[in-house]
PDB file of C-alpha atoms in Angstrom:
ATOM      1  CA  ALA A   1     140.586  90.866 173.714  1.00 45.00           C
ATOM      2  CA  GLY A   2     136.997  90.937 172.435  1.00 50.00           C
ATOM      3  CA  ALA A   3     135.206  88.294 170.398  1.00 47.00           C
ATOM      4  CA  GLU A   4     138.424  87.365 168.599  1.00 55.00           C
ATOM      5  CA  GLY A   5     140.462  86.839 171.780  1.00 62.00           C
ATOM      6  CA  GLY A   6     141.390  84.017 174.116  1.00 85.00           C
ATOM      7  CA  VAL A   7     138.202  83.939 176.171  1.00 91.00           C
ATOM      8  CA  TYR A   8     136.047  83.341 173.089  1.00 90.00           C
ATOM      9  CA  VAL A   9     138.398  80.718 171.685  1.00 90.00           C
ATOM     10  CA  GLY A  10     139.225  78.958 174.941  1.00 90.00           C
ATOM     11  CA  LEU A  11     135.885  78.991 176.672  1.00 92.00           C
ATOM     12  CA  PHE A  12     133.526  78.818 173.740  1.00 91.00           C
ATOM     13  CA  GLU A  13     134.912  78.103 170.289  1.00 93.00           C
ATOM     14  CA  ARG A  14     137.196  75.183 171.097  1.00 94.00           C
ATOM     15  CA  PRO A  15     134.611  73.297 173.235  1.00 95.00           C
ATOM     16  CA  PHE A  16     131.900  74.094 170.659  1.00 94.00           C
ATOM     17  CA  LEU A  17     133.964  72.648 167.809  1.00 95.00           C
ATOM     18  CA  GLU A  18     134.898  69.568 169.858  1.00 96.00           C
ATOM     19  CA  GLU A  19     131.276  68.875 170.795  1.00 96.00           C
ATOM     20  CA  THR A  20     130.126  69.479 167.232  1.00 95.00           C
ATOM     21  CA  ALA A  21     132.699  66.946 166.004  1.00 95.00           C
ATOM     22  CA  ARG A  22     131.530  64.381 168.575  1.00 96.00           C
ATOM     23  CA  PHE A  23     127.893  64.841 167.618  1.00 97.00           C
ATOM     24  CA  TYR A  24     128.451  64.570 163.866  1.00 96.00           C
ATOM     25  CA  SER A  25     130.900  61.667 164.227  1.00 95.00           C
ATOM     26  CA  ALA A  26     128.257  59.653 166.069  1.00 96.00           C
ATOM     27  CA  GLU A  27     125.437  60.674 163.747  1.00 96.00           C
ATOM     28  CA  SER A  28     127.399  60.040 160.567  1.00 96.00           C
ATOM     29  CA  SER A  29     128.641  56.626 161.678  1.00 96.00           C
ATOM     30  CA  ALA A  30     125.137  55.411 162.504  1.00 97.00           C
ATOM     31  CA  PHE A  31     123.568  56.955 159.404  1.00 97.00           C
ATOM     32  CA  LEU A  32     126.119  55.571 156.944  1.00 96.00           C
ATOM     33  CA  ALA A  33     125.825  52.085 158.449  1.00 95.00           C
ATOM     34  CA  ALA A  34     122.067  52.106 157.831  1.00 97.00           C
ATOM     35  CA  ASN A  35     121.765  54.021 154.537  1.00 97.00           C
ATOM     36  CA  PRO A  36     123.173  54.053 150.996  1.00 97.00           C
ATOM     37  CA  VAL A  37     125.938  56.469 150.051  1.00 97.00           C
ATOM     38  CA  ALA A  38     123.604  58.765 148.094  1.00 97.00           C
ATOM     39  CA  GLU A  39     121.454  59.319 151.195  1.00 98.00           C
ATOM     40  CA  TYR A  40     124.528  59.885 153.327  1.00 98.00           C
ATOM     41  CA  LEU A  41     125.867  62.496 150.892  1.00 98.00           C
ATOM     42  CA  ARG A  42     122.537  64.308 151.014  1.00 98.00           C
ATOM     43  CA  LEU A  43     122.659  64.307 154.825  1.00 97.00           C
ATOM     44  CA  ALA A  44     126.280  65.506 154.920  1.00 97.00           C
ATOM     45  CA  ALA A  45     125.626  68.395 152.522  1.00 97.00           C
ATOM     46  CA  ARG A  46     122.484  69.399 154.422  1.00 97.00           C
ATOM     47  CA  ARG A  47     124.255  69.301 157.789  1.00 97.00           C
ATOM     48  CA  VAL A  48     127.093  71.522 156.560  1.00 95.00           C
ATOM     49  CA  LEU A  49     124.591  74.087 155.250  1.00 95.00           C
ATOM     50  CA  GLU A  50     122.541  73.982 158.457  1.00 95.00           C
ATOM     51  CA  GLU A  51     125.573  74.551 160.652  1.00 93.00           C
ATOM     52  CA  GLU A  52     126.831  77.361 158.423  1.00 92.00           C
ATOM     53  CA  ALA A  53     123.469  79.120 158.755  1.00 93.00           C
ATOM     54  CA  ARG A  54     123.473  78.759 162.543  1.00 91.00           C
ATOM     55  CA  CYS A  55     127.108  79.804 162.796  1.00 91.00           C
ATOM     56  CA  GLY A  56     126.603  82.867 160.615  1.00 88.00           C
ATOM     57  CA  ALA A  57     123.710  83.980 162.777  1.00 88.00           C
ATOM     58  CA  CYS A  58     125.260  83.363 166.186  1.00 89.00           C
ATOM     59  CA  PHE A  59     129.058  83.242 166.304  1.00 89.00           C
ATOM     60  CA  ALA A  60     132.153  85.300 165.578  1.00 87.00           C
ATOM     61  CA  PRO A  61     133.076  85.218 161.858  1.00 88.00           C
ATOM     62  CA  ARG A  62     136.340  83.385 162.592  1.00 89.00           C
ATOM     63  CA  THR A  63     134.367  80.349 163.739  1.00 93.00           C
ATOM     64  CA  MET A  64     132.739  79.699 160.333  1.00 92.00           C
ATOM     65  CA  GLY A  65     135.849  78.371 158.605  1.00 92.00           C
ATOM     66  CA  ARG A  66     136.871  76.308 161.603  1.00 94.00           C
ATOM     67  CA  LEU A  67     133.388  74.845 161.947  1.00 94.00           C
ATOM     68  CA  ARG A  68     133.190  73.975 158.258  1.00 93.00           C
ATOM     69  CA  ALA A  69     136.610  72.297 158.336  1.00 94.00           C
ATOM     70  CA  ALA A  70     135.665  70.286 161.445  1.00 94.00           C
ATOM     71  CA  MET A  71     132.404  69.158 159.871  1.00 95.00           C
ATOM     72  CA  LEU A  72     134.050  68.141 156.619  1.00 96.00           C
ATOM     73  CA  ARG A  73     136.607  66.090 158.563  1.00 95.00           C
ATOM     74  CA  CYS A  74     133.823  64.285 160.450  1.00 95.00           C
ATOM     75  CA  LEU A  75     131.383  63.869 157.584  1.00 96.00           C
ATOM     76  CA  VAL A  76     133.602  63.444 154.525  1.00 96.00           C
ATOM     77  CA  GLU A  77     137.299  62.807 155.169  1.00 95.00           C
ATOM     78  CA  ARG A  78     136.630  60.155 157.781  1.00 95.00           C
ATOM     79  CA  TYR A  79     134.471  58.146 155.352  1.00 95.00           C
ATOM     80  CA  ALA A  80     136.002  59.041 151.987  1.00 95.00           C
ATOM     81  CA  GLY A  81     137.185  55.499 151.300  1.00 95.00           C
ATOM     82  CA  ALA A  82     133.839  53.957 152.180  1.00 94.00           C
ATOM     83  CA  LEU A  83     131.935  56.550 150.166  1.00 95.00           C
ATOM     84  CA  VAL A  84     133.981  55.825 147.072  1.00 95.00           C
ATOM     85  CA  GLU A  85     134.539  52.081 147.452  1.00 95.00           C
ATOM     86  CA  SER A  86     131.164  50.808 148.681  1.00 94.00           C
ATOM     87  CA  GLU A  87     130.177  48.127 146.176  1.00 94.00           C
ATOM     88  CA  ALA A  88     126.502  48.428 147.033  1.00 94.00           C
ATOM     89  CA  SER A  89     126.187  52.200 146.639  1.00 95.00           C
ATOM     90  CA  GLY A  90     129.588  53.905 146.244  1.00 95.00           C
ATOM     91  CA  MET A  91     131.047  55.920 143.413  1.00 96.00           C
ATOM     92  CA  VAL A  92     131.099  53.141 140.783  1.00 95.00           C
ATOM     93  CA  TRP A  93     127.526  52.168 141.657  1.00 96.00           C
ATOM     94  CA  LEU A  94     126.448  55.793 141.387  1.00 97.00           C
ATOM     95  CA  MET A  95     128.055  56.091 137.935  1.00 96.00           C
ATOM     96  CA  ARG A  96     126.596  52.804 136.670  1.00 97.00           C
ATOM     97  CA  ASN A  97     123.148  53.858 137.853  1.00 97.00           C
ATOM     98  CA  ASP A  98     123.267  57.395 136.459  1.00 97.00           C
ATOM     99  CA  ARG A  99     123.127  59.045 139.877  1.00 97.00           C
ATOM    100  CA  TRP A 100     124.806  62.200 138.627  1.00 97.00           C
ATOM    101  CA  GLU A 101     123.426  64.544 141.283  1.00 97.00           C
ATOM    102  CA  SER A 102     124.814  62.259 143.999  1.00 97.00           C
ATOM    103  CA  LEU A 103     128.174  62.114 142.205  1.00 97.00           C
ATOM    104  CA  ARG A 104     128.192  65.897 141.963  1.00 97.00           C
ATOM    105  CA  ARG A 105     127.446  66.141 145.692  1.00 97.00           C
ATOM    106  CA  MET A 106     130.258  63.650 146.427  1.00 97.00           C
ATOM    107  CA  PHE A 107     132.705  65.609 144.296  1.00 96.00           C
ATOM    108  CA  LEU A 108     131.811  68.949 145.886  1.00 96.00           C
ATOM    109  CA  LEU A 109     132.023  67.623 149.443  1.00 97.00           C
ATOM    110  CA  MET A 110     135.360  65.907 148.800  1.00 96.00           C
ATOM    111  CA  ARG A 111     136.736  68.940 146.996  1.00 96.00           C
ATOM    112  CA  ASP A 112     135.773  71.151 149.923  1.00 94.00           C
ATOM    113  CA  ALA A 113     137.216  68.673 152.432  1.00 94.00           C
ATOM    114  CA  GLU A 114     140.464  68.542 150.490  1.00 87.00           C
ATOM    115  CA  GLY A 115     140.630  72.343 150.520  1.00 75.00           C
ATOM    116  CA  GLY A 116     140.188  72.543 154.276  1.00 54.00           C
ATOM    117  CA  GLY A 117     136.569  73.618 154.124  1.00 50.00           C
ATOM    118  CA  VAL A 118     137.029  76.826 152.164  1.00 46.00           C
TER     119      VAL A 118
END
């Protein structure tokens, strides 16, 4: 079946994606609780890029899209409400304080999450 077959998916890809989700769920929860939204968005964008680089260098091509979608679920979809609604540092705060790069990052992450990571 090769790299695209059941052994790769069942014994490697699925457990890899599950463990990746666990790791980033724990990290993101702790980081967002202790940091403003702008810092969290920077972390989320950096983590997605880091994982894409590792994935592209090490894994079957099919894994990239699945990894990206899993990361966006953990880092963005899970916290979308908090990222937007946080009175202390959310979307309205970012707009009122001219944090346009952070707003751009928020938009791009949410757009990608909405599109399933593609």
